[in-house]
Every structure is written in C-alpha cells, then in structure tokens.
Amino acid sequence: MSSLFDRKKIIKRYKVVAYAMLAVGLVVIIKVAYIATVKRDYWMDVASRLVRDSVDVKPIRGNILSCDGRLMASSLPEFRMFMDFKAGGDDNETRDSLWEAKVDSICMGLHDIFPTKTAAEFKRHLEEGRAKGSRHWPVWRGRVSYNTFSEVKQLPVFNLSANKGGFHYEKFNARQRPFGSLAKRTIGDLFGAKDTAQFGLELSYDSILRGKMGKISRQKVRSKFLDITIQDPVNGADIVTTIDVNIQDLAERALIDELKLVNGNVGVAVVMEVKTGDIKAIVNMTKCADGEYYEIKNSAVSDLLEPGSVFKTASLMVALDDGVVDTTYTVDTGSGIWDMYGAKMRDHNWHRGGYQVLTLPQTLEYSSNIGVSRIIDKYYGKNPEKFVQGLNRIGIREDLKLPIVGYAPPRIRMPKKNSRGQYVNWSKTALPWMSIGYETQVPPISTLTFYNAIANNGTMMRPRFVKAVEKDGQVIQEFPPQVIKQRICKEKTLREIQTILEHVVSQGLGKKAGSPSFKVAGKTGTAQISKGLSGYKSGTMNYLLSFVGFFPADAPRYSCIVCIQKPGLPASSGFSALVFHNIAEGIMAQSLKLDVADARDSLSIFIPEVKSGDLVAADYVLKYLGIDAYKNWSLSPTDGHPIWGKAEWSPKKMTLEHKPACADNEVPDVTGMGARDAVYALERRGVKVKIYGRGKVTHQSLPPGHRIRKGDRCTLKLEI
C-alpha cells in the first residue's frame, strides 16, 4: 500500500494548490478593494447607466391653488444634462473624429445658452470629462428649464441618440410658485434634490399631492431598448386652499411697510372669514441679516408667546358669563399702580396718575391691567380652577388641531393641588397676571379663532386652510367648514362683549384701527416678551404689539390679527392697529361693487365730445360705444378716403356733418379739428403750420377761403 500512496508527493502537490488558491484569493481581495476605492467613481458612473429590468416612473405632483383657482405652487419639468464619452460602441476612431470636429461648435452654442461661462471654459470642462472617459459627466452643474434643455439638445452631437452621441439627462418635477414668496411658509416647499416635501401644506397634504409611482420594463430588441409599461404612474391631485391672493398680497405689503417703519423683528398678519373660518391670508415675516423681511417661520401657528392685553377680553367674558359681575360694575384702579401680593402692577398711564374708578367696559376700552386683574382676583382668587375652567368653556384653550407642521396648541396652566390641599404649580400672583395675558402662551391663530367666534355670534369655527381636492378639474374630496363650539358663551354675554369691543375702537385705545367708512371692533394688546431664564429685565426689552378684531362690526365678514415684535421703545399697539386699518380698508375696497346707475345725475355726460375733421374714425368709435350719430352723408368709409366735416355736440345728440372740401388753392376751415387732421388739411395744400397748445383748434392765423401763395405759414392755437 505504501508504494501506491506516496504521502510526501501528495502533500507537496496539495501545498502548491493551496498556495495557488491563496494567491488567487489575495488577488481577488486586492482587486475588490481597488474597485471599491480607487475605481469607485468610475463604476458608480457605469452603474447609473446600466439598464434595469424594472424602472420607477415619477408621477407629476399636484398643484396648490388659491381659493379662486389661481396657481400658487405647480410642478414644471427641470433637467440635469450629462455626457457619456464611452457611447458610440467600439469604433473609437469615428467617435473621436466626430467629437473633435464638433466640440468648438458645441462649446460656442453652450456659451450662447449660458453666457456666464465662456466657450473656452466649456471646452476645458468637457475635455476633462472626455480624458477621464466618464460615462456621466455633467454638461452643466445645475438644473435647467425645459426651454433651455431643448436648446442644448439641438447642438451638434447632443442631438444624436444617447447610445450614439452620449448626451443623456435626468428629469425632475421642479416646484414653481407663480406668486413668489406669497404665503410661502403656509404653502410650503420641497427639498430640491429629492423632490420631497419640506414643510407647510406641501408636507401636510403630501400623500395627496405626490401621486403614485409607475413602473416600466426595459427590453432589448435588435440592439435597441424598448420601454414597456408595467404600471402607469398616477399623477397627484390638486388641493384648493382658502388663500385669497389679493388679500394675501395686501396684508403682506401693509405689514412689511409698518415693520420697516418701526424696526420690527417679526410680524404676523392673519385674515379669517368669519362664517367659515377660512384663512384668506397668513403672513409671517422675520427680519434677516440683510435687513429685509422673509417668511422664515410660520409664527402665526407656532409662536407660543404671552398674548398680553388681547387676553383681557377672554378674562372678562368668563366673569360676565359666570354672572359674578355685570357691565355696571365699577373697580378702583387707584393712581395707576396697585400692590398685588407684594408685586407692583401698573397701568400704561401710571405716570399720569392712572384712571381712578372705571366701569367694567372701560377697563377694556382703556386696557386697564389693574381693573381686569382686580376683578378676576376678587371673584376667582380662592378658586382659580373655576377661572381656567371658564377659559376652557369659551374656547381660548382649545387645541385647533391644524394641518400645519409646527402648529402648537395654547398652553394655559390648570391649578393643581397636592394631597395636603396646597397648590403645587401656583402662586398668589399667578391669577392676576394670567388675567391680563401673562403666564399663558397662546399662538396668534388661537387668539384670532376666539375673536372670530365673537364676530360669528358665538360659534367657534376651526381655521380652514384647504377646502377641496381636485383631479382633472373634478372635485374628489371636500373639507367643509367645521364647528368647534356651537356657542362659547351666553347670548347676553356675547352682545355685551361685542358692544365693548366696538367701543374700544370708537372711543378707546384702538382708534387707529377704525375706519370712517365702516364700523370696526377689536382689542389692542401690548406685552413684554420674556427672555427665558433672563426674565424681563435683561438688556433691551422686546415687546409684542397686537391688535385683533373684526369688520364691519355690525355685520362681520372678516376677522384679523396683527402682531409685531420689536425691540425697545416706543412700543405701542397702535402700530399693529394701523396695519389692521390698512388691511381692513383694502379688503373692503376690493369687495366694493358699484352700479353705474348710482353715478347718474343731471350733470352726467353720456355722449363724448368729438373733434371736427376726418369723421370716419369718429363714426366708427361712436358705433362701437352704441351711440347713433346723425349724419348728412352716406358715403362708405371702407374705400379708405377721408370724409371731412364738422362735428356738432350736444348732451343728447351728436351730429356729424359732411362738408365738401374747399379748392386746393384755398385755406380750409380747420377750427374744431384735432392737430393731426388740421395739419394734414393745411400742409397737403402747401401751407407750413405752427402749433401752440393742445386739444382742438380754436384759432387759425390764415382765415378760411384765403388764397394760398407760395411760402404761406399758418399758426394754429389749440385749447382743450
């Protein structure tokens, strides 16, 4: 057996095979590492060009429309363009000769399309990609529109098929906003590189807007690849918002003008339709490093700030609704400074001696901190839970559940007691300061919703941003107005509050919000903005200046809130009230409809005055206006010849009288004519003309019938 099996020889052969396999393995590992590192970019380019059995087809993203159907966000195709320098097969000589013959023409064409880059720079860039043998070399770094893409595709070599010429592209559905930055934070935006929703309604309604992916299969037939549809993409649906572009533009301009004037840091303006809760305009402006204002954050729905005096309406509504006070109640505010459990509370006019004794309505009209806080502290100080429960009842604490990413519901503390009956999150000063808008955090949209309920006869509506979903012009889903609370308070309380708010504007501190054309109701608000751990007394004080109300007060159509954050003094809620005034008057002016019959009076002129001269044009215009003029001629003007004559006007009739032209050697009568006809009539007879004034001819220096001599000059005087 030993002679048949030579162990030493077998071991030697085994070692040779083992070492050979080890060497091959090492080579494979080294090659893999080389490909994964040094050649990674090359093979990634190759991978991007490989044909896949199943390819996703992106749907077209749906549009976002204004309330009247105007485009606020729409998808338009954009392209990234690339060059495959390996295209054209193995015939390198033919491919290279074609490129070298056309490269200068290509680069000149690219320079004409993209003038910021010279033809020489384009040539260096493309030759670099060719030297690397890239299969996915960018022709232009960014995305381009369809029109630009079409121009590039017409250039030499680029106009060949991708397999032959190498020019290929990636298509994207870019988001465009025809109205620019109007309502940008609310409408939203996309991450450009990924075509995915970023914020706003784009994100909240992304599943509706984006549609569903389709799929195609690519099969090779006779050296060509054919796309075979497996599943068609389903394009996204359109959403119809409640935004009114005209009101949005009006509100934005009014707010920015005031922010620039008072050096504000942040500004918010929201307009709501009273009956439906529809948001007709929402503006969020933040001052940026360049000193300009942009929509950076949706402050109207996300800013949790102490609202200040606009909260006093809610406090007194609770007291009136509970019946602990009535509108005849009086409160002593002293000289404008009052001790509240060791803390000093001040009215805005404390340095002028305060208001002394005020009635309950006057505490709102003059926005007395002391008056409101003393009323609430007197009747709810020993039972603050009842006061917060009252705030729940009137809806100011309601979570609106808005479909806007970043929305924050109001934060108003409920008093809590421990097992020993002691308050664990409450102090004696908490209720007085809460009653005047401190120690609470309410976003502007919640404050507006509360005041809108007052305007809507006590019915609280949920703010609505989207009212319908449409597909191919057909409504496939509706979002009807939603009632949050059918009634926020008793009928008697509501009427009293409505009257008080109207008096705030007509005879109180909110006069700047008023209008001589219609009644306005609302409330001013000024609050110091806390600086977190630094409190209220660290450096320059920041203020929140607000006005919220509705108009017309006797038949409310719109409610509106304006908030301005600014550093330092002066800090007056009148700044916001003035913006409210401008928005309200602008909206009412836009909706004003006049009947032409209202303008008729005994002095109205309905037949225009017509100049003498060529009567053809005058006759045409009068017929177009539906005015029949009396004519003593029946010549047809269609042959192009002028019909000269006089136009005689009266308030009830226009007469166009044709008069035969005078002899060519006589001066015609040009009085009553316009300058063009008068000059034509004279200069065609050889008379030089000089004109003074404008309107129609009232005097001519050469009288009618004057026999013309060579060199005659005629001066014409025109008057309106």
Short mmCIF file of N, CA, C and O in Angstrom, two decimals, residues 670-718:
data_model
loop_
_atom_site.label_atom_id
_atom_site.label_comp_id
_atom_site.label_asym_id
_atom_site.label_seq_id
_atom_site.Cartn_x
_atom_site.Cartn_y
_atom_site.Cartn_z
N VAL A 670 -60.29 124.90 -40.37
CA VAL A 670 -59.83 123.78 -39.53
C VAL A 670 -60.21 123.96 -38.07
O VAL A 670 -59.78 123.18 -37.22
N THR A 671 -61.00 124.98 -37.73
CA THR A 671 -61.43 125.16 -36.34
C THR A 671 -62.27 123.96 -35.91
O THR A 671 -63.09 123.45 -36.67
N GLY A 672 -62.03 123.49 -34.68
CA GLY A 672 -62.73 122.33 -34.15
C GLY A 672 -62.03 121.02 -34.44
O GLY A 672 -62.42 119.98 -33.91
N MET A 673 -61.00 121.07 -35.32
CA MET A 673 -60.27 119.84 -35.64
C MET A 673 -59.18 119.57 -34.61
O MET A 673 -58.72 120.47 -33.92
N GLY A 674 -58.75 118.31 -34.56
CA GLY A 674 -57.58 117.96 -33.80
C GLY A 674 -56.32 118.34 -34.57
O GLY A 674 -56.38 118.66 -35.77
N ALA A 675 -55.17 118.31 -33.92
CA ALA A 675 -53.92 118.75 -34.54
C ALA A 675 -53.58 117.92 -35.77
O ALA A 675 -53.16 118.46 -36.80
N ARG A 676 -53.78 116.60 -35.70
CA ARG A 676 -53.39 115.75 -36.82
C ARG A 676 -54.17 116.08 -38.08
O ARG A 676 -53.61 116.27 -39.17
N ASP A 677 -55.51 116.19 -37.96
CA ASP A 677 -56.33 116.48 -39.14
C ASP A 677 -56.08 117.88 -39.65
O ASP A 677 -56.04 118.12 -40.88
N ALA A 678 -55.90 118.84 -38.74
CA ALA A 678 -55.68 120.23 -39.16
C ALA A 678 -54.37 120.37 -39.93
O ALA A 678 -54.31 121.03 -40.98
N VAL A 679 -53.31 119.78 -39.41
CA VAL A 679 -52.01 119.86 -40.09
C VAL A 679 -52.08 119.17 -41.45
O VAL A 679 -51.55 119.68 -42.46
N TYR A 680 -52.76 118.02 -41.50
CA TYR A 680 -52.88 117.31 -42.78
C TYR A 680 -53.62 118.16 -43.81
O TYR A 680 -53.20 118.29 -44.97
N ALA A 681 -54.75 118.76 -43.39
CA ALA A 681 -55.56 119.55 -44.32
C ALA A 681 -54.81 120.77 -44.85
O ALA A 681 -54.99 121.16 -46.01
N LEU A 682 -53.96 121.37 -44.05
CA LEU A 682 -53.23 122.57 -44.48
C LEU A 682 -51.97 122.22 -45.26
O LEU A 682 -51.71 122.79 -46.33
N GLU A 683 -51.18 121.29 -44.73
CA GLU A 683 -49.89 121.03 -45.37
C GLU A 683 -50.03 120.29 -46.70
O GLU A 683 -49.14 120.40 -47.55
N ARG A 684 -51.13 119.56 -46.91
CA ARG A 684 -51.32 118.94 -48.23
C ARG A 684 -51.56 119.99 -49.30
O ARG A 684 -51.46 119.71 -50.50
N ARG A 685 -51.90 121.23 -48.86
CA ARG A 685 -52.09 122.34 -49.80
C ARG A 685 -50.85 123.23 -49.88
O ARG A 685 -50.87 124.29 -50.48
N GLY A 686 -49.77 122.84 -49.20
CA GLY A 686 -48.52 123.57 -49.29
C GLY A 686 -48.34 124.64 -48.24
O GLY A 686 -47.38 125.42 -48.32
N VAL A 687 -49.20 124.68 -47.22
CA VAL A 687 -49.10 125.69 -46.17
C VAL A 687 -48.29 125.12 -45.00
O VAL A 687 -48.57 124.02 -44.52
N LYS A 688 -47.27 125.85 -44.57
CA LYS A 688 -46.49 125.46 -43.40
C LYS A 688 -47.27 125.80 -42.14
O LYS A 688 -47.85 126.90 -42.04
N VAL A 689 -47.26 124.88 -41.15
CA VAL A 689 -48.11 125.03 -39.96
C VAL A 689 -47.25 125.09 -38.71
O VAL A 689 -46.28 124.34 -38.56
N LYS A 690 -47.62 125.96 -37.79
CA LYS A 690 -47.01 126.04 -36.46
C LYS A 690 -48.14 125.93 -35.43
O LYS A 690 -49.17 126.60 -35.56
N ILE A 691 -47.92 125.08 -34.41
CA ILE A 691 -48.99 124.76 -33.45
C ILE A 691 -48.61 125.24 -32.05
O ILE A 691 -47.48 125.08 -31.60
N TYR A 692 -49.60 125.80 -31.35
CA TYR A 692 -49.46 126.15 -29.94
C TYR A 692 -50.63 125.52 -29.17
O TYR A 692 -51.78 125.58 -29.62
N GLY A 693 -50.32 124.96 -27.99
CA GLY A 693 -51.36 124.40 -27.14
C GLY A 693 -51.69 122.96 -27.49
O GLY A 693 -51.01 122.32 -28.29
N ARG A 694 -52.78 122.45 -26.91
CA ARG A 694 -53.24 121.10 -27.18
C ARG A 694 -54.75 121.04 -27.07
O ARG A 694 -55.38 121.90 -26.45
N GLY A 695 -55.32 120.03 -27.68
CA GLY A 695 -56.77 119.91 -27.71
C GLY A 695 -57.28 120.02 -29.13
O GLY A 695 -56.82 119.30 -30.01
N LYS A 696 -58.20 120.96 -29.37
CA LYS A 696 -58.70 121.19 -30.73
C LYS A 696 -58.49 122.64 -31.13
O LYS A 696 -58.32 123.53 -30.27
N VAL A 697 -58.48 122.89 -32.44
CA VAL A 697 -58.15 124.22 -32.97
C VAL A 697 -59.26 125.20 -32.63
O VAL A 697 -60.44 124.95 -32.91
N THR A 698 -58.84 126.31 -31.99
CA THR A 698 -59.80 127.39 -31.68
C THR A 698 -59.52 128.65 -32.50
O THR A 698 -60.37 129.54 -32.58
N HIS A 699 -58.32 128.74 -33.10
CA HIS A 699 -57.98 129.93 -33.89
C HIS A 699 -56.95 129.55 -34.94
O HIS A 699 -56.03 128.79 -34.68
N GLN A 700 -57.12 130.07 -36.18
CA GLN A 700 -56.14 129.88 -37.24
C GLN A 700 -55.77 131.25 -37.80
O GLN A 700 -56.64 132.08 -38.05
N SER A 701 -54.46 131.48 -37.99
CA SER A 701 -53.99 132.81 -38.41
C SER A 701 -54.38 133.15 -39.84
O SER A 701 -54.60 134.33 -40.17
N LEU A 702 -54.47 132.17 -40.75
CA LEU A 702 -54.96 132.39 -42.11
C LEU A 702 -56.44 132.05 -42.14
O LEU A 702 -56.83 130.91 -41.83
N PRO A 703 -57.30 132.96 -42.48
CA PRO A 703 -58.74 132.71 -42.44
C PRO A 703 -59.18 131.71 -43.50
O PRO A 703 -58.51 131.55 -44.53
N PRO A 704 -60.29 131.02 -43.28
CA PRO A 704 -60.81 130.10 -44.29
C PRO A 704 -61.11 130.85 -45.60
O PRO A 704 -61.63 131.98 -45.58
N GLY A 705 -60.78 130.24 -46.72
CA GLY A 705 -61.01 130.84 -48.03
C GLY A 705 -59.85 131.67 -48.53
O GLY A 705 -59.85 132.12 -49.69
N HIS A 706 -58.86 131.93 -47.67
CA HIS A 706 -57.68 132.71 -48.09
C HIS A 706 -56.97 131.98 -49.23
O HIS A 706 -56.73 130.79 -49.18
N ARG A 707 -56.65 132.74 -50.33
CA ARG A 707 -55.99 132.14 -51.48
C ARG A 707 -54.52 131.89 -51.12
O ARG A 707 -53.82 132.80 -50.69
N ILE A 708 -54.10 130.68 -51.27
CA ILE A 708 -52.77 130.26 -50.84
C ILE A 708 -51.72 130.74 -51.83
O ILE A 708 -51.87 130.60 -53.05
N ARG A 709 -50.64 131.32 -51.25
CA ARG A 709 -49.48 131.71 -52.03
C ARG A 709 -48.28 130.92 -51.54
O ARG A 709 -48.23 130.49 -50.38
N LYS A 710 -47.30 130.79 -52.40
CA LYS A 710 -46.12 130.02 -52.07
C LYS A 710 -45.43 130.61 -50.84
O LYS A 710 -45.19 131.81 -50.78
N GLY A 711 -45.11 129.77 -49.86
CA GLY A 711 -44.43 130.22 -48.65
C GLY A 711 -45.36 130.64 -47.53
O GLY A 711 -44.89 131.08 -46.47
N ASP A 712 -46.68 130.51 -47.73
CA ASP A 712 -47.62 130.90 -46.66
C ASP A 712 -47.41 130.03 -45.41
O ASP A 712 -47.15 128.83 -45.49
N ARG A 713 -47.57 130.68 -44.26
CA ARG A 713 -47.49 129.98 -42.97
C ARG A 713 -48.75 130.25 -42.18
O ARG A 713 -49.25 131.38 -42.16
N CYS A 714 -49.24 129.23 -41.50
CA CYS A 714 -50.46 129.37 -40.70
C CYS A 714 -50.18 128.92 -39.27
O CYS A 714 -49.67 127.82 -39.05
N THR A 715 -50.49 129.77 -38.31
CA THR A 715 -50.33 129.44 -36.90
C THR A 715 -51.67 128.99 -36.33
O THR A 715 -52.68 129.70 -36.48
N LEU A 716 -51.66 127.83 -35.66
CA LEU A 716 -52.88 127.28 -35.07
C LEU A 716 -52.79 127.33 -33.54
O LEU A 716 -51.77 126.95 -32.96
N LYS A 717 -53.87 127.76 -32.92
CA LYS A 717 -53.96 127.77 -31.46
C LYS A 717 -54.95 126.69 -31.04
O LYS A 717 -56.09 126.67 -31.50
N LEU A 718 -54.48 125.79 -30.17
CA LEU A 718 -55.31 124.67 -29.72
C LEU A 718 -55.63 124.83 -28.24
O LEU A 718 -54.79 125.26 -27.45
#
